[in-house]
mmCIF file of C-alpha atoms and ligand atoms in Angstrom:
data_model
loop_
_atom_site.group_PDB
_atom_site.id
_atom_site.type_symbol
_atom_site.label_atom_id
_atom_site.label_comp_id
_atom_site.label_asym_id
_atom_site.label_seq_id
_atom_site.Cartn_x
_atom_site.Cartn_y
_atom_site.Cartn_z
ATOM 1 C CA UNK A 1222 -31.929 83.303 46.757
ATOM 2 C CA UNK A 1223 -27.958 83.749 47.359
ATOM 3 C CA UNK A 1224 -27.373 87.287 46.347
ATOM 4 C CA UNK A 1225 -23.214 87.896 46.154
ATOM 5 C CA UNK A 1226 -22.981 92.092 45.308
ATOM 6 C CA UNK A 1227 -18.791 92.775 45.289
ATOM 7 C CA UNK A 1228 -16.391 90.191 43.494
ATOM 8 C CA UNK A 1229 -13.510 90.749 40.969
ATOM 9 C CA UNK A 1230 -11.485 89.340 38.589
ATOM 10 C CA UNK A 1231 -8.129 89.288 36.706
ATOM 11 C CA UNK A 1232 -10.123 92.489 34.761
ATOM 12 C CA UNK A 1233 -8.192 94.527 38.203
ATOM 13 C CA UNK A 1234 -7.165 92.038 40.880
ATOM 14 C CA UNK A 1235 -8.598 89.172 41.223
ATOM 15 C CA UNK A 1236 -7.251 86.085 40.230
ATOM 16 C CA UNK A 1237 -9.899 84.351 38.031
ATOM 17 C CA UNK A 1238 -10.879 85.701 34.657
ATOM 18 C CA UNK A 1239 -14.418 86.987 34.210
ATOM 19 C CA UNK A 1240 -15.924 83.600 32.700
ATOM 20 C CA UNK A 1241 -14.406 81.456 35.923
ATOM 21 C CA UNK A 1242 -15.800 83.889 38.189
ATOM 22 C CA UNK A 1243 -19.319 83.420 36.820
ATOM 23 C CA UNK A 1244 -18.468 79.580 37.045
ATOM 24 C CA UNK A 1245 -17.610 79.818 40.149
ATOM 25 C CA UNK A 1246 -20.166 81.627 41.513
ATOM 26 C CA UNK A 1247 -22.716 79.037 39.882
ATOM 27 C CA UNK A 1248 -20.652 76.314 41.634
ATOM 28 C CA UNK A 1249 -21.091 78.254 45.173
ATOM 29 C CA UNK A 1250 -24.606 78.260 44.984
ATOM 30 C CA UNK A 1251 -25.325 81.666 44.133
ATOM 31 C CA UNK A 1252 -28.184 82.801 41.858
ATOM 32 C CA UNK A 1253 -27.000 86.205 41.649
ATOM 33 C CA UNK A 1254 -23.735 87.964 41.011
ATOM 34 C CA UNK A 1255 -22.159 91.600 40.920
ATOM 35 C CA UNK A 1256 -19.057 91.335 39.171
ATOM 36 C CA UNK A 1257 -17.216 94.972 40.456
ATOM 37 C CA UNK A 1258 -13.661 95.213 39.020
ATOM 38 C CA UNK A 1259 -11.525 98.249 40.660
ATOM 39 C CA UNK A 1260 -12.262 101.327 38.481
ATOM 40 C CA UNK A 1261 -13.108 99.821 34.975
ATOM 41 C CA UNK A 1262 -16.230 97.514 33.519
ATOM 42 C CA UNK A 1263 -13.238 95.457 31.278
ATOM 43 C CA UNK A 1264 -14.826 92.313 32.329
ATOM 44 C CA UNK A 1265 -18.453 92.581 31.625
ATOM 45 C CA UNK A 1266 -18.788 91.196 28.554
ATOM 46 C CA UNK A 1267 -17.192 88.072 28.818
ATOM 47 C CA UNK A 1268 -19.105 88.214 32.450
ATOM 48 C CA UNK A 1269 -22.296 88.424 30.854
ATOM 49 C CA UNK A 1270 -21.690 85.583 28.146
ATOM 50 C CA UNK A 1271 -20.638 83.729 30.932
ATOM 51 C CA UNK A 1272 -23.862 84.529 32.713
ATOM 52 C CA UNK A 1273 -26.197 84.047 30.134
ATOM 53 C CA UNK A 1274 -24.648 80.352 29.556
ATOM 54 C CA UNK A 1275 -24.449 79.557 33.152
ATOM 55 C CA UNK A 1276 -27.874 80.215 33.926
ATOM 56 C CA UNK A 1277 -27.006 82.518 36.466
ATOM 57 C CA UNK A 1278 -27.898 86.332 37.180
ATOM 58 C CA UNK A 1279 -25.194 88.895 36.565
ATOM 59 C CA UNK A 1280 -25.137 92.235 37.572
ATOM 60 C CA UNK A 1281 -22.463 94.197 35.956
ATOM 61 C CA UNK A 1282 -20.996 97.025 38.308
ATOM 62 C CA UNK A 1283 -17.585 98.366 39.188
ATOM 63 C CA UNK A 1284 -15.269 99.520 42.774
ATOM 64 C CA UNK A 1285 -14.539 102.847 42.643
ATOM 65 C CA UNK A 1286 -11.503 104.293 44.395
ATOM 66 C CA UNK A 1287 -12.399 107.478 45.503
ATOM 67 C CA UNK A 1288 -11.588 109.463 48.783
ATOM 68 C CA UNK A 1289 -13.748 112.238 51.101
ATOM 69 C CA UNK A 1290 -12.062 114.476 53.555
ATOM 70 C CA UNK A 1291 -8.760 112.801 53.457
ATOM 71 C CA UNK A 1292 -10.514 108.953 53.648
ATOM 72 C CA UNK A 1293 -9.903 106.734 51.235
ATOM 73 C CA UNK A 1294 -13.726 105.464 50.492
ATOM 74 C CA UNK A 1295 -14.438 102.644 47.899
ATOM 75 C CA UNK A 1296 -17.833 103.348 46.261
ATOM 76 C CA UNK A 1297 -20.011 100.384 44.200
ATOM 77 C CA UNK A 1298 -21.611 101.630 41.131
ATOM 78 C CA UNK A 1299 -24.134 99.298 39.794
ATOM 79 C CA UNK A 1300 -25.623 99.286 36.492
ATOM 80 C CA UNK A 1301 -23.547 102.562 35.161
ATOM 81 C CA UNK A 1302 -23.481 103.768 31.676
ATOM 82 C CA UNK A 1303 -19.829 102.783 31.239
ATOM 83 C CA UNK A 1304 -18.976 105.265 28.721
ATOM 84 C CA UNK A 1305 -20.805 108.650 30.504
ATOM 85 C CA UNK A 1306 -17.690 110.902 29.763
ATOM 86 C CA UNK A 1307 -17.406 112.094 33.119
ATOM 87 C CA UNK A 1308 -17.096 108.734 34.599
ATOM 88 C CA UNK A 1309 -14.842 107.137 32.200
ATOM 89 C CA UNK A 1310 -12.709 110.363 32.940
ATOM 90 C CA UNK A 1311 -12.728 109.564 36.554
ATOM 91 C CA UNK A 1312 -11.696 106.229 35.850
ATOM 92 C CA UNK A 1313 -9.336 106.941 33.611
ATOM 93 C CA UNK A 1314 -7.479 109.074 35.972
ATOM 94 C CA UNK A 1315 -7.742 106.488 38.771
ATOM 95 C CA UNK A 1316 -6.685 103.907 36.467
ATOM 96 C CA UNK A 1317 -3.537 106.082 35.329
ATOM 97 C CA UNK A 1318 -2.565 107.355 39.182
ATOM 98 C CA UNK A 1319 -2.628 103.636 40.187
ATOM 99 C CA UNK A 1320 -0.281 102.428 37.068
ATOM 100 C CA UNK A 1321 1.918 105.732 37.421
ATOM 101 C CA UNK A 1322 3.295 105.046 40.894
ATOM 102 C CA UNK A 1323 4.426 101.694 40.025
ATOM 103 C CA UNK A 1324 7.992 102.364 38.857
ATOM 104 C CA UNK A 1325 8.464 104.761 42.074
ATOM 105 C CA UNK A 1326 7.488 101.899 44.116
ATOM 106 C CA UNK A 1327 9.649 99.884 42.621
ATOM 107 C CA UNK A 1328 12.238 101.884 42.933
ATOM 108 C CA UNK A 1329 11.500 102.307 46.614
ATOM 109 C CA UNK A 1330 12.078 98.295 46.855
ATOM 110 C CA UNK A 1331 14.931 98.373 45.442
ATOM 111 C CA UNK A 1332 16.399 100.790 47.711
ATOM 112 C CA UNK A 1333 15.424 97.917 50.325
ATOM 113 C CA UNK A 1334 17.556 95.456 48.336
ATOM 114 C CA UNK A 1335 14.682 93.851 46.703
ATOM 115 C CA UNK A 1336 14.572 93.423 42.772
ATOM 116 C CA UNK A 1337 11.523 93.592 41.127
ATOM 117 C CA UNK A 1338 10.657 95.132 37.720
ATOM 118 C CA UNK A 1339 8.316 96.343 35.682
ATOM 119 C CA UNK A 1340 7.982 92.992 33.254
ATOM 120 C CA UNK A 1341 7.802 91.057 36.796
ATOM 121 C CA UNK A 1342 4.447 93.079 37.402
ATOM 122 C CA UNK A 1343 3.291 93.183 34.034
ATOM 123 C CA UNK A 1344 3.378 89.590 34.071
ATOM 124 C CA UNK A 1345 1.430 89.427 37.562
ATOM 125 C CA UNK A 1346 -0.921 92.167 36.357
ATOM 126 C CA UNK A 1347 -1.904 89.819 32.778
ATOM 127 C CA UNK A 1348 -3.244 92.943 31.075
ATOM 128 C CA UNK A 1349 -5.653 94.277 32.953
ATOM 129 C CA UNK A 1350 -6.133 98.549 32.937
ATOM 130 C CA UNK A 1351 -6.036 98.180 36.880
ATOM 131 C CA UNK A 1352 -2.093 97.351 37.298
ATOM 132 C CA UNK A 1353 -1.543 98.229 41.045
ATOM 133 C CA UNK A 1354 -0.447 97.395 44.156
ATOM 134 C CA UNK A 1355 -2.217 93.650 44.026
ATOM 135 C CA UNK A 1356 0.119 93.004 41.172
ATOM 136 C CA UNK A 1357 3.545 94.397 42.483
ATOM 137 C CA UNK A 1358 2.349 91.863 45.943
ATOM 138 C CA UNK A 1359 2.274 88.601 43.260
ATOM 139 C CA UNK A 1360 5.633 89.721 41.604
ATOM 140 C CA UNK A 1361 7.243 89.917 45.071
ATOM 141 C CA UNK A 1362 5.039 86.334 45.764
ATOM 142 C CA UNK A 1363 6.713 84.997 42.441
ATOM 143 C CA UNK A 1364 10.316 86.079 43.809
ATOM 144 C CA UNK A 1365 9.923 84.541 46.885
ATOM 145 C CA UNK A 1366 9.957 87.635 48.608
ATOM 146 C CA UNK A 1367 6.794 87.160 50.742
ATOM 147 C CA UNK A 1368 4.661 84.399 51.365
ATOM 148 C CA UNK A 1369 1.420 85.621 49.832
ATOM 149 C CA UNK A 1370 -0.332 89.205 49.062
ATOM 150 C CA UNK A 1371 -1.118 89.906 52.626
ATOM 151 C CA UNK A 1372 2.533 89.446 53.711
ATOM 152 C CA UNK A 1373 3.458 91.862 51.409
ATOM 153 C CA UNK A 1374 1.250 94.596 52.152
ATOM 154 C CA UNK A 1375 1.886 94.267 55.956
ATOM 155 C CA UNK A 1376 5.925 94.317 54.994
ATOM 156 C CA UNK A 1377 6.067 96.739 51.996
ATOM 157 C CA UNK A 1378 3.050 98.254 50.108
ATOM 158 C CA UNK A 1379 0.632 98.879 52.473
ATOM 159 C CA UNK A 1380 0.100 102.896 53.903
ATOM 160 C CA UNK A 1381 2.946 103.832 55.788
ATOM 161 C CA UNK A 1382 5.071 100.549 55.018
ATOM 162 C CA UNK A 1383 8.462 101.668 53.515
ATOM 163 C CA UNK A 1384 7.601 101.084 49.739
ATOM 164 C CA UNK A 1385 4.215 102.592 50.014
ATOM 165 C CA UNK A 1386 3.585 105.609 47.074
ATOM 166 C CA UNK A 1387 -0.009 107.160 47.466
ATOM 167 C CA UNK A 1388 -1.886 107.987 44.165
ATOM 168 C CA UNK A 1389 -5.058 109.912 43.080
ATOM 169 C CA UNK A 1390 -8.254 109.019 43.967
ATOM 170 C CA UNK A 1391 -11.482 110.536 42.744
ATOM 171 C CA UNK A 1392 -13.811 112.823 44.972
ATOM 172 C CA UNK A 1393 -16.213 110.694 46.407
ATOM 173 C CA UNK A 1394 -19.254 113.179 46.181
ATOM 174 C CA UNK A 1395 -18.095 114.459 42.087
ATOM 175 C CA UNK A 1396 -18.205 110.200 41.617
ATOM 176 C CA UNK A 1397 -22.080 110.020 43.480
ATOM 177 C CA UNK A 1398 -22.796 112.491 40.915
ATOM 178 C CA UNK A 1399 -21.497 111.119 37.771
ATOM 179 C CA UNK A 1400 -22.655 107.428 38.725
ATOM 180 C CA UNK A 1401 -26.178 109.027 39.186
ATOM 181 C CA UNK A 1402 -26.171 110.613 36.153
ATOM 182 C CA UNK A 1403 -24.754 107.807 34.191
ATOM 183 C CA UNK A 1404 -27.856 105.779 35.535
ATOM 184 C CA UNK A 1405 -26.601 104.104 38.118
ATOM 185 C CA UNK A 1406 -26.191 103.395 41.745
ATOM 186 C CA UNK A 1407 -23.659 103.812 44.847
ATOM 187 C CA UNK A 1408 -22.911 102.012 47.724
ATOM 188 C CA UNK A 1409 -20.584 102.628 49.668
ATOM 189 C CA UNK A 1410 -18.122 99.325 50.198
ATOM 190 C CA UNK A 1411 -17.062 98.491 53.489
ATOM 191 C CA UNK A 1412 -17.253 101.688 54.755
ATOM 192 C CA UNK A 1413 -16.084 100.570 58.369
ATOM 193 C CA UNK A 1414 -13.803 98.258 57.493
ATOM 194 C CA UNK A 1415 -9.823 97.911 57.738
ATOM 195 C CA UNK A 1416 -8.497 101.465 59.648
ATOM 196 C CA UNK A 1417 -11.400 103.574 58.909
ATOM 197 C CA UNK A 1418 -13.571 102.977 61.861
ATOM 198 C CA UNK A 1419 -16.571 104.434 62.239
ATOM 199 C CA UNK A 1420 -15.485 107.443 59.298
ATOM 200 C CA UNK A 1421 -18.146 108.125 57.514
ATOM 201 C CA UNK A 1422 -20.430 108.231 60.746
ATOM 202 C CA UNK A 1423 -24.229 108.995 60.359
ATOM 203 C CA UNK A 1424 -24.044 112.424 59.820
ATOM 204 C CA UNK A 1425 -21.467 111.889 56.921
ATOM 205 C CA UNK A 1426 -23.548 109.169 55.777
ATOM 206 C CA UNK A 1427 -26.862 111.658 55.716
ATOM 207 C CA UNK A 1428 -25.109 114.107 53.590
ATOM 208 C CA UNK A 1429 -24.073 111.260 51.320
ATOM 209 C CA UNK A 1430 -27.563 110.560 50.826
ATOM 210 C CA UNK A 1431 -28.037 113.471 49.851
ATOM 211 C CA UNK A 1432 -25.974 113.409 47.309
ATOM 212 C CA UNK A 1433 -27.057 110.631 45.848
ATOM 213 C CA UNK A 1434 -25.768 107.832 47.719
ATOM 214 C CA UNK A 1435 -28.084 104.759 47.725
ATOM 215 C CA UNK A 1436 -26.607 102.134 50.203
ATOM 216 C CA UNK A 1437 -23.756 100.601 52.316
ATOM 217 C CA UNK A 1438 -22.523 97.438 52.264
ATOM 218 C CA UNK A 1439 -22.834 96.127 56.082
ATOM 219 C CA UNK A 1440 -21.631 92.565 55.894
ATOM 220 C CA UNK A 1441 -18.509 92.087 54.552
ATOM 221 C CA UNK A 1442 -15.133 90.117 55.936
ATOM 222 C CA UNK A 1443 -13.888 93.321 57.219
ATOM 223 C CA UNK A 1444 -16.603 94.263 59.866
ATOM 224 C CA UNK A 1445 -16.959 92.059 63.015
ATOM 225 C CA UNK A 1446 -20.457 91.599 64.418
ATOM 226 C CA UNK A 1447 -20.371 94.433 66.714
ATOM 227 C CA UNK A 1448 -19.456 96.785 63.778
ATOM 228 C CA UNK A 1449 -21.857 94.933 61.273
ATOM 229 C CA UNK A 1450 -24.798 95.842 63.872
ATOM 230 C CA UNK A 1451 -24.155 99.401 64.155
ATOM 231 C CA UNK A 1452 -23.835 100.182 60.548
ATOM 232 C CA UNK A 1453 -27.069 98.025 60.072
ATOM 233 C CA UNK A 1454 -28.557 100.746 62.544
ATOM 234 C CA UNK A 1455 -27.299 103.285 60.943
ATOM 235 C CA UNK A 1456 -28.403 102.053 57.313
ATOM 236 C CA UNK A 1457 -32.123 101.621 58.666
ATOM 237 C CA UNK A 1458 -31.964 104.977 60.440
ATOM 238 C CA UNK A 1459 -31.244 106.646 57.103
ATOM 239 C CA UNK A 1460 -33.266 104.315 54.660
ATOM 240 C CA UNK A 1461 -30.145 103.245 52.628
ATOM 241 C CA UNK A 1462 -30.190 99.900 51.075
ATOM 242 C CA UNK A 1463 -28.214 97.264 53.215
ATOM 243 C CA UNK A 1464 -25.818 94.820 51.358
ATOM 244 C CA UNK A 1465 -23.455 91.923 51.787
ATOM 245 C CA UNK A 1466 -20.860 90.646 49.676
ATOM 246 C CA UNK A 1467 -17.880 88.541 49.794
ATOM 247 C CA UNK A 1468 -15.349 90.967 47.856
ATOM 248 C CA UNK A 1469 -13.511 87.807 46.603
ATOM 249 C CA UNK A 1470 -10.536 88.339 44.549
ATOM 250 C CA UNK A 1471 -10.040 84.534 44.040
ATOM 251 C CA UNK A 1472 -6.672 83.390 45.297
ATOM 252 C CA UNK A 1473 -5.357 86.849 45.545
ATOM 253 C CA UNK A 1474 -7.687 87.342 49.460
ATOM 254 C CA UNK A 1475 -8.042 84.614 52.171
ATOM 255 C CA UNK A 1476 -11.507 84.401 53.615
ATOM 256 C CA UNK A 1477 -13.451 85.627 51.048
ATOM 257 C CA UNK A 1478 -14.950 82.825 49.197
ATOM 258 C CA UNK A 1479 -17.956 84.013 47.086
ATOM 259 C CA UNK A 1480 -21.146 83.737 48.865
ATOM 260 C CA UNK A 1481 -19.355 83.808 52.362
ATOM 261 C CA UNK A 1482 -21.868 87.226 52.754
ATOM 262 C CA UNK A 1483 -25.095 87.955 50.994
ATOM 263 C CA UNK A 1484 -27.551 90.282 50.098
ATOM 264 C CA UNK A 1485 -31.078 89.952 50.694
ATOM 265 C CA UNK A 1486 -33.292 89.407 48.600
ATOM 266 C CA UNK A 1487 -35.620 92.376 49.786
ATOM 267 C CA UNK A 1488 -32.232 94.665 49.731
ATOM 268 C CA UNK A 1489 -31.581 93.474 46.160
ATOM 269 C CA UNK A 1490 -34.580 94.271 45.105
ATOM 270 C CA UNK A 1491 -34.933 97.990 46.805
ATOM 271 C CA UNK A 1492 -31.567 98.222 44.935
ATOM 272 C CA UNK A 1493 -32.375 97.085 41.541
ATOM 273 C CA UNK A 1494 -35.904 99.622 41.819
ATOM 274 C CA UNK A 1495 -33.862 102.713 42.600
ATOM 275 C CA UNK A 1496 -31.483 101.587 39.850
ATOM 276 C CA UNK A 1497 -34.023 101.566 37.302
ATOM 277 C CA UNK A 1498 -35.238 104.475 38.530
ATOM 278 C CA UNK A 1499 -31.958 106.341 38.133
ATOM 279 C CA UNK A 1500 -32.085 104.712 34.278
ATOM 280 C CA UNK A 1501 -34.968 105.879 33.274
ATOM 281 C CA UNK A 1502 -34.527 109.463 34.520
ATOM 282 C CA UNK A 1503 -30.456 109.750 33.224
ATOM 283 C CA UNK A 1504 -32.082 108.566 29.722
ATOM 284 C CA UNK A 1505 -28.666 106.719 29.663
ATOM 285 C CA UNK A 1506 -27.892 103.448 27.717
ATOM 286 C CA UNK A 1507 -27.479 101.311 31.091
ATOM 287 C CA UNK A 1508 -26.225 97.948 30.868
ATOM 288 C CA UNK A 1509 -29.824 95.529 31.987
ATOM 289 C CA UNK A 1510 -29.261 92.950 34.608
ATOM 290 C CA UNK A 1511 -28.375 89.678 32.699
ATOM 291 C CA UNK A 1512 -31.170 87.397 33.554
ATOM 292 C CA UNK A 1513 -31.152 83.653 33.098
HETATM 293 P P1 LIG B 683 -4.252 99.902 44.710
HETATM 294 O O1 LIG B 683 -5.515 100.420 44.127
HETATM 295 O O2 LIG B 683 -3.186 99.654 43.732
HETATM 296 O O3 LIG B 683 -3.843 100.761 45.858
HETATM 297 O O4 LIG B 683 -4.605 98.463 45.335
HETATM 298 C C1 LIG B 683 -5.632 98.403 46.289
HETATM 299 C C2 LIG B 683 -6.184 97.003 46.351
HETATM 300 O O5 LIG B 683 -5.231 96.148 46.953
HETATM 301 C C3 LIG B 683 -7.387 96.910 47.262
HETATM 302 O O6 LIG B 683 -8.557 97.236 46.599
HETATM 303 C C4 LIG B 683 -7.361 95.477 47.687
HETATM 304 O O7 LIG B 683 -7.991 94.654 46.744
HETATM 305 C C5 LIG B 683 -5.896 95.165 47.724
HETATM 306 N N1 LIG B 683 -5.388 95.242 49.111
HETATM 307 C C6 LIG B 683 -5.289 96.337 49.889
HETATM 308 N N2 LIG B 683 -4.773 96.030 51.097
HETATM 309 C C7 LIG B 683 -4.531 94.696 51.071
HETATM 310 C C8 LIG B 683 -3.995 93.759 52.019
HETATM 311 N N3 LIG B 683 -3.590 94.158 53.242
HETATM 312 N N4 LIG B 683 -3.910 92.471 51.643
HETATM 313 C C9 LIG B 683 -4.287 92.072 50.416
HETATM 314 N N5 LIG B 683 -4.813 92.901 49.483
HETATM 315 C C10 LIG B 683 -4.928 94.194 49.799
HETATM 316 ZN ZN1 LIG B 684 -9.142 94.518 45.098
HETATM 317 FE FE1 LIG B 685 -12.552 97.669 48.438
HETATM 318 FE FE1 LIG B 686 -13.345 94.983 46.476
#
């Protein structure tokens, strides 16, 4: 079984829509996917028609941008109630902080002699609710300005790069609660990965717990071996679930071709058991894994 937990699509910023995602997660081999969009569940439906044609498993989830003492922490929610008020209003302000500080970054490039406006990233962003910082990178890609997403974080939109605008992100704990009570359940997504080393540590990670946190994802692109070990440690010391996942975005991310990292199958399932468990006790409509 090749379990792939963290993927998105042109619902926030990935490149593929929903349906070639599923596709091309049945053409990598997988027999299970998460589909987690930044911040919204726009792309589960046509994910799970997909699915259910396909033949493969789907498990419909979401990235949520969140942020605890000053970190900026992504959080997986799997299996959600999408439309528990208190989440959608978390997402909803997410979604509206990312999409608001667009036409201040743009402005910023322009100071820098660059010209890019807001149809350019409207066209990049192809309607998704998650317009953002992805979107502004293709624009510049379109112009010629930079070679390719990466290029333009490093130059321009990254933190402390000279277009950079931060933007509200939801408290991580408030969002354990809500995806708890909407059914669901949290991992924490690359939690050492890019500058945040070794933030949250274990005792961070214990209080998270406690709060209703259910696992961390461990192997992902942006951990090296030494790193992946340690949080594996520190996910056994505390009991929380371990996962893997390839967080591709299609074209839009080098290196992470679906299935690169997996899940297994014994973590899947500890995950799937404490997500029906969360279900049955929220007495929340949760979405059921889509099952070939
Ligand atoms: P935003 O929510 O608008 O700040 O965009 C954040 C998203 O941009 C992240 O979730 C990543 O998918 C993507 N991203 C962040 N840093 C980079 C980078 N250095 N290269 C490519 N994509 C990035
Ligand atoms: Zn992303
Ligand atoms: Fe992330
Ligand atoms: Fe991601």
């Amino acid at each position: 079984m090749r379990i792939d937990l963290h993927t998105h699509s042109r619902a926030s910023d990935g490149t593929e829509t929903p349906a070639e995602l599923v596709a091309g997660a049945r053409a990598a081999g997988l027999d299970v996917l998460a589909i987690t969009d930044h911040d919204t569940a726009a792309g589960w439906d046509e994910a799970a028609d997909a699915a259910r044609s396909a033949g493969i498993e789907l498990v419909r989830g979401m990235e949520i941008s969140t942020t605890h003492r000053g970190h900026s922490v992504h959080l997986l929610a799997y299996l959600p109630d999408p439309t528990y008020p208190p989440l959608v209003a978390e997402l909803d302000a997410v979604l509206e902080g990312r999409r608001a500080r667009v036409p201040e970054m743009l402005s910023r490039l322009r100071d820098l002699g660059i010209d890019i406006d807001a149809d350019d990233v409207r066209r990049a962003a192809r309607g998704t609710a998650a317009t953002g910082r992805p979107h502004i990178a293709d624009a510049l890609v379109t112009k010629g300005v930079v070679a390719d997403r990466t290029e333009a974080f490093d130059r321009y939109l990254g933190a402390g790069r000279p277009a950079h605008v931060s933007r509200y992100a939801a408290e991580l704990v408030d969002v354990l609660g809500h995806v708890t009570s909407a059914g669901g359940v949290s991992v924490i997504a690359h939690p050492w990965g890019r500058s945040r080393r070794r933030f949250p540590d274990l005792d961070d990670l214990a209080e998270l717990r406690g709060h209703g946190l259910a696992g961390i994802e461990v192997d992902h692109q942006d951990h090296d071996a030494a790193t992946r070990a340690e949080l594996r440690g520190l996910a056994r010391e505390l009991d929380l679930v371990i996962t893997g996942a390839s967080d591709h975005h299609g074209a839009g991310k080098v290196d992470h071709d679906l299935g690169v990292n997996t899940t297994h199958p014994d973590e899947y399932a500890r995950l799937l058991d404490l997500a029906a468990i969360a279900s049955a006790r929220s007495g929340r409509p949760t979405p059921e894994v889509v099952r070939p």
